[in-house]
Amino acid sequence: MLPARLASDQNGAVLVEATVMMIIILVFVLGSIEFLFVFYQWNAATKAVQIGARLAAVSDPVALGLNNLSTAVEDSSLSPGDRMPFFEVTCNGATMSCKCVGNCVGVSGYSTEAMNTIIFGRGSSSCTDATSFYSAGMCDIFSRIRPENVTITYVQTGLGYVGRPGGPVPTVVVALQNLPFEFFFLRGLLGFKNIPIPALTTAITGEDLSTAAPL
């Protein structure tokens, strides 16, 4: 009977098996390429954060008034030469605001210009015009980084003194936020999306806190 013949018919079996195996191999190959690209993104983001921390250490602070803090606290009970009081200022590019804990005399707001210097490089508003390491910003290393993906924290860790002409000497911590990995093949194939890049951080000791300072 026809149903019995169809049930025992082996014609086309090899084609079906080959098709199934090709799909599995294709997913494996594309997935391998995708994860190599994800690894590249991780490395590029890590390097960008390092560049951002170095820039932040020798640029005008994103927290307005921070570079005058060491002289501003003289108006309190502190005298020149005293140890700087504790402060921690966190500037969030997503909210375009700075939050200060501790002694925050004179710290008055958020500087978009200072943040742009760290993201785009000195004297730039683009991610594609860096001509040297000196002029490179974070997005010249990893093009998807924008101000809203960065937080910068200035923490007093014991260096500097009240009345120091160059301002306080905080530890500067640059971190990423709200930046997902970018998938191409696996995004549609397996629904990989919105997997965030970890909050990579780099800390460095602040120096002149002035954009006029050399790198």
mmCIF file of C-alpha atoms in Angstrom:
data_model
loop_
_atom_site.group_PDB
_atom_site.id
_atom_site.type_symbol
_atom_site.label_atom_id
_atom_site.label_comp_id
_atom_site.label_asym_id
_atom_site.label_seq_id
_atom_site.Cartn_x
_atom_site.Cartn_y
_atom_site.Cartn_z
ATOM 1 C CA MET A 1 0.000 0.000 0.000
ATOM 2 C CA LEU A 2 1.090 3.599 -0.605
ATOM 3 C CA PRO A 3 1.399 4.605 3.096
ATOM 4 C CA ALA A 4 3.639 1.613 3.777
ATOM 5 C CA ARG A 5 5.864 2.399 0.788
ATOM 6 C CA LEU A 6 6.186 6.040 1.878
ATOM 7 C CA ALA A 7 7.102 5.006 5.432
ATOM 8 C CA SER A 8 9.978 2.834 4.206
ATOM 9 C CA ASP A 9 11.175 5.153 1.416
ATOM 10 C CA GLN A 10 14.791 6.324 2.069
ATOM 11 C CA ASN A 11 15.076 8.645 -0.949
ATOM 12 C CA GLY A 12 16.135 12.172 0.142
ATOM 13 C CA ALA A 13 17.274 11.100 3.618
ATOM 14 C CA VAL A 14 20.844 12.223 2.975
ATOM 15 C CA LEU A 15 19.631 15.642 1.794
ATOM 16 C CA VAL A 16 17.577 16.096 4.972
ATOM 17 C CA GLU A 17 20.518 15.079 7.182
ATOM 18 C CA ALA A 18 22.882 17.380 5.281
ATOM 19 C CA THR A 19 20.449 20.285 5.625
ATOM 20 C CA VAL A 20 20.176 19.788 9.388
ATOM 21 C CA MET A 21 23.961 19.544 9.762
ATOM 22 C CA MET A 22 24.551 22.636 7.608
ATOM 23 C CA ILE A 23 22.238 24.647 9.847
ATOM 24 C CA ILE A 24 24.094 23.472 12.966
ATOM 25 C CA ILE A 25 27.501 24.206 11.405
ATOM 26 C CA LEU A 26 26.310 27.625 10.208
ATOM 27 C CA VAL A 27 25.119 28.561 13.707
ATOM 28 C CA PHE A 28 28.429 27.370 15.177
ATOM 29 C CA VAL A 29 30.563 29.308 12.668
ATOM 30 C CA LEU A 30 28.537 32.507 12.886
ATOM 31 C CA GLY A 31 28.396 32.215 16.671
ATOM 32 C CA SER A 32 32.179 31.861 16.843
ATOM 33 C CA ILE A 33 32.649 34.977 14.711
ATOM 34 C CA GLU A 34 30.102 36.831 16.829
ATOM 35 C CA PHE A 35 31.814 36.009 20.098
ATOM 36 C CA LEU A 36 35.176 37.098 18.679
ATOM 37 C CA PHE A 37 33.545 40.430 17.852
ATOM 38 C CA VAL A 38 32.134 40.624 21.386
ATOM 39 C CA PHE A 39 35.642 40.011 22.749
ATOM 40 C CA TYR A 40 36.919 42.839 20.542
ATOM 41 C CA GLN A 41 34.222 45.160 21.925
ATOM 42 C CA TRP A 42 35.218 44.261 25.487
ATOM 43 C CA ASN A 43 38.890 45.000 24.790
ATOM 44 C CA ALA A 44 38.138 48.257 22.964
ATOM 45 C CA ALA A 45 35.850 49.419 25.775
ATOM 46 C CA THR A 46 38.533 48.593 28.369
ATOM 47 C CA LYS A 47 41.139 50.621 26.483
ATOM 48 C CA ALA A 48 38.691 53.496 26.011
ATOM 49 C CA VAL A 49 38.057 53.661 29.766
ATOM 50 C CA GLN A 50 41.821 53.774 30.372
ATOM 51 C CA ILE A 51 42.175 56.652 27.899
ATOM 52 C CA GLY A 52 39.224 58.424 29.548
ATOM 53 C CA ALA A 53 40.779 58.139 32.999
ATOM 54 C CA ARG A 54 44.077 59.531 31.751
ATOM 55 C CA LEU A 55 42.282 62.461 30.101
ATOM 56 C CA ALA A 56 40.164 63.111 33.185
ATOM 57 C CA ALA A 57 43.288 63.276 35.359
ATOM 58 C CA VAL A 58 44.727 66.169 33.339
ATOM 59 C CA SER A 59 41.571 67.976 32.210
ATOM 60 C CA ASP A 60 39.109 70.414 33.724
ATOM 61 C CA PRO A 61 36.895 68.407 36.080
ATOM 62 C CA VAL A 62 33.358 67.571 35.009
ATOM 63 C CA ALA A 63 32.273 68.749 38.463
ATOM 64 C CA LEU A 64 32.263 72.534 38.203
ATOM 65 C CA GLY A 65 34.315 74.205 40.915
ATOM 66 C CA LEU A 66 36.157 71.065 41.962
ATOM 67 C CA ASN A 67 39.571 72.390 40.941
ATOM 68 C CA ASN A 68 39.110 75.312 43.349
ATOM 69 C CA LEU A 69 38.034 73.137 46.266
ATOM 70 C CA SER A 70 41.395 73.154 48.023
ATOM 71 C CA THR A 71 41.290 76.947 48.383
ATOM 72 C CA ALA A 72 37.527 77.158 48.943
ATOM 73 C CA VAL A 73 37.704 75.110 52.135
ATOM 74 C CA GLU A 74 40.002 77.736 53.685
ATOM 75 C CA ASP A 75 36.865 79.742 54.435
ATOM 76 C CA SER A 76 35.787 77.052 56.905
ATOM 77 C CA SER A 77 37.684 76.083 60.056
ATOM 78 C CA LEU A 78 40.597 74.756 57.998
ATOM 79 C CA SER A 79 43.905 76.526 57.461
ATOM 80 C CA PRO A 80 46.392 76.343 54.570
ATOM 81 C CA GLY A 81 48.476 73.199 54.876
ATOM 82 C CA ASP A 82 45.789 71.208 56.682
ATOM 83 C CA ARG A 83 44.750 67.835 55.333
ATOM 84 C CA MET A 84 42.002 68.040 52.736
ATOM 85 C CA PRO A 85 38.617 66.919 54.098
ATOM 86 C CA PHE A 86 36.881 63.948 52.527
ATOM 87 C CA PHE A 87 34.761 64.425 49.422
ATOM 88 C CA GLU A 88 33.380 62.156 46.713
ATOM 89 C CA VAL A 89 31.829 63.682 43.619
ATOM 90 C CA THR A 90 30.155 61.448 41.025
ATOM 91 C CA CYS A 91 29.246 62.954 37.651
ATOM 92 C CA ASN A 92 26.788 60.994 35.514
ATOM 93 C CA GLY A 93 26.728 61.700 31.783
ATOM 94 C CA ALA A 94 23.250 60.191 31.439
ATOM 95 C CA THR A 95 21.652 62.650 33.856
ATOM 96 C CA MET A 96 24.158 65.463 33.169
ATOM 97 C CA SER A 97 24.530 66.048 36.894
ATOM 98 C CA CYS A 98 27.083 65.684 39.679
ATOM 99 C CA LYS A 99 26.351 64.386 43.158
ATOM 100 C CA CYS A 100 28.703 65.263 46.002
ATOM 101 C CA VAL A 101 29.174 63.596 49.381
ATOM 102 C CA GLY A 102 31.345 65.134 52.103
ATOM 103 C CA ASN A 103 32.961 68.568 51.935
ATOM 104 C CA CYS A 104 31.696 70.090 48.680
ATOM 105 C CA VAL A 105 32.408 73.811 49.144
ATOM 106 C CA GLY A 106 32.200 75.520 45.755
ATOM 107 C CA VAL A 107 31.267 72.390 43.771
ATOM 108 C CA SER A 108 28.374 73.782 41.792
ATOM 109 C CA GLY A 109 27.293 71.599 38.890
ATOM 110 C CA TYR A 110 28.076 69.622 35.742
ATOM 111 C CA SER A 111 30.334 70.719 32.873
ATOM 112 C CA THR A 112 29.214 69.417 29.480
ATOM 113 C CA GLU A 113 32.355 70.816 27.891
ATOM 114 C CA ALA A 114 34.630 68.934 30.276
ATOM 115 C CA MET A 115 32.760 65.667 29.697
ATOM 116 C CA ASN A 116 32.948 66.160 25.924
ATOM 117 C CA THR A 117 36.712 66.620 26.186
ATOM 118 C CA ILE A 118 36.995 63.208 27.818
ATOM 119 C CA ILE A 119 34.627 61.511 25.365
ATOM 120 C CA PHE A 120 35.672 63.134 22.078
ATOM 121 C CA GLY A 121 39.219 64.308 22.841
ATOM 122 C CA ARG A 122 40.757 67.718 23.271
ATOM 123 C CA GLY A 123 39.271 70.367 21.011
ATOM 124 C CA SER A 124 36.910 67.898 19.308
ATOM 125 C CA SER A 125 33.212 67.078 19.100
ATOM 126 C CA SER A 126 33.589 64.067 16.815
ATOM 127 C CA CYS A 127 34.740 60.473 17.144
ATOM 128 C CA THR A 128 36.582 60.377 13.840
ATOM 129 C CA ASP A 129 39.006 63.274 13.765
ATOM 130 C CA ALA A 130 41.788 62.270 16.163
ATOM 131 C CA THR A 131 45.159 62.655 14.467
ATOM 132 C CA SER A 132 47.319 61.446 17.348
ATOM 133 C CA PHE A 133 47.199 59.849 20.783
ATOM 134 C CA TYR A 134 47.295 63.329 22.302
ATOM 135 C CA SER A 135 43.990 64.363 20.704
ATOM 136 C CA ALA A 136 42.157 61.008 21.064
ATOM 137 C CA GLY A 137 39.112 60.643 23.295
ATOM 138 C CA MET A 138 37.200 57.613 24.516
ATOM 139 C CA CYS A 139 35.013 57.328 21.427
ATOM 140 C CA ASP A 140 38.046 57.428 19.136
ATOM 141 C CA ILE A 141 38.939 54.073 20.692
ATOM 142 C CA PHE A 142 35.397 52.677 20.913
ATOM 143 C CA SER A 143 33.073 54.585 18.617
ATOM 144 C CA ARG A 144 29.782 53.782 20.397
ATOM 145 C CA ILE A 145 30.733 55.526 23.635
ATOM 146 C CA ARG A 146 28.853 58.760 24.289
ATOM 147 C CA PRO A 147 28.624 60.991 27.398
ATOM 148 C CA GLU A 148 25.514 59.144 28.602
ATOM 149 C CA ASN A 149 27.580 55.941 28.803
ATOM 150 C CA VAL A 150 30.143 57.342 31.239
ATOM 151 C CA THR A 151 30.362 58.189 34.928
ATOM 152 C CA ILE A 152 33.325 59.996 36.451
ATOM 153 C CA THR A 153 33.993 59.979 40.195
ATOM 154 C CA TYR A 154 36.466 62.206 42.025
ATOM 155 C CA VAL A 155 37.392 60.830 45.463
ATOM 156 C CA GLN A 156 39.639 62.413 48.085
ATOM 157 C CA THR A 157 42.034 59.686 49.196
ATOM 158 C CA GLY A 158 44.514 61.624 51.330
ATOM 159 C CA LEU A 159 46.666 63.475 48.815
ATOM 160 C CA GLY A 160 46.889 67.248 48.540
ATOM 161 C CA TYR A 161 46.317 69.849 51.234
ATOM 162 C CA VAL A 162 44.156 72.846 51.994
ATOM 163 C CA GLY A 163 45.271 75.844 49.954
ATOM 164 C CA ARG A 164 47.117 73.821 47.314
ATOM 165 C CA PRO A 165 47.382 76.129 44.242
ATOM 166 C CA GLY A 166 46.787 73.325 41.743
ATOM 167 C CA GLY A 167 43.585 72.217 43.429
ATOM 168 C CA PRO A 168 42.863 68.934 45.211
ATOM 169 C CA VAL A 169 44.490 65.650 44.207
ATOM 170 C CA PRO A 170 41.611 63.180 44.039
ATOM 171 C CA THR A 171 41.543 59.675 42.688
ATOM 172 C CA VAL A 172 39.626 59.810 39.400
ATOM 173 C CA VAL A 173 37.488 56.783 38.548
ATOM 174 C CA VAL A 174 36.000 56.448 35.060
ATOM 175 C CA ALA A 175 33.344 53.783 34.449
ATOM 176 C CA LEU A 176 31.008 52.663 31.668
ATOM 177 C CA GLN A 177 27.262 52.326 32.034
ATOM 178 C CA ASN A 178 24.227 51.471 29.873
ATOM 179 C CA LEU A 179 26.293 50.251 26.913
ATOM 180 C CA PRO A 180 25.213 46.887 25.477
ATOM 181 C CA PHE A 181 27.248 44.494 23.391
ATOM 182 C CA GLU A 182 26.383 44.659 19.706
ATOM 183 C CA PHE A 183 25.330 41.395 18.062
ATOM 184 C CA PHE A 184 24.571 40.820 14.384
ATOM 185 C CA PHE A 185 23.967 37.143 13.601
ATOM 186 C CA LEU A 186 22.922 35.900 17.025
ATOM 187 C CA ARG A 187 20.631 38.854 17.672
ATOM 188 C CA GLY A 188 18.127 37.584 15.103
ATOM 189 C CA LEU A 189 18.984 33.914 15.334
ATOM 190 C CA LEU A 190 18.924 33.361 19.089
ATOM 191 C CA GLY A 191 17.542 36.661 20.336
ATOM 192 C CA PHE A 192 20.811 37.905 21.849
ATOM 193 C CA LYS A 193 20.267 41.572 22.648
ATOM 194 C CA ASN A 194 20.549 44.092 25.447
ATOM 195 C CA ILE A 195 23.425 42.222 27.093
ATOM 196 C CA PRO A 196 25.304 45.060 28.820
ATOM 197 C CA ILE A 197 29.039 45.517 28.738
ATOM 198 C CA PRO A 198 30.148 45.252 32.395
ATOM 199 C CA ALA A 199 30.807 48.509 34.234
ATOM 200 C CA LEU A 200 34.490 48.575 33.339
ATOM 201 C CA THR A 201 36.372 50.978 35.596
ATOM 202 C CA THR A 202 39.806 52.566 35.666
ATOM 203 C CA ALA A 203 41.170 54.629 38.546
ATOM 204 C CA ILE A 204 44.051 57.070 38.301
ATOM 205 C CA THR A 205 45.447 59.803 40.529
ATOM 206 C CA GLY A 206 44.385 63.272 39.458
ATOM 207 C CA GLU A 207 47.107 65.682 38.449
ATOM 208 C CA ASP A 208 46.543 69.303 37.405
ATOM 209 C CA LEU A 209 42.774 68.985 36.738
ATOM 210 C CA SER A 210 43.232 71.474 33.931
ATOM 211 C CA THR A 211 42.808 71.006 30.187
ATOM 212 C CA ALA A 212 45.870 73.204 29.744
ATOM 213 C CA ALA A 213 47.970 70.473 31.374
ATOM 214 C CA PRO A 214 50.036 68.159 29.140
ATOM 215 C CA LEU A 215 49.040 64.522 28.762
#
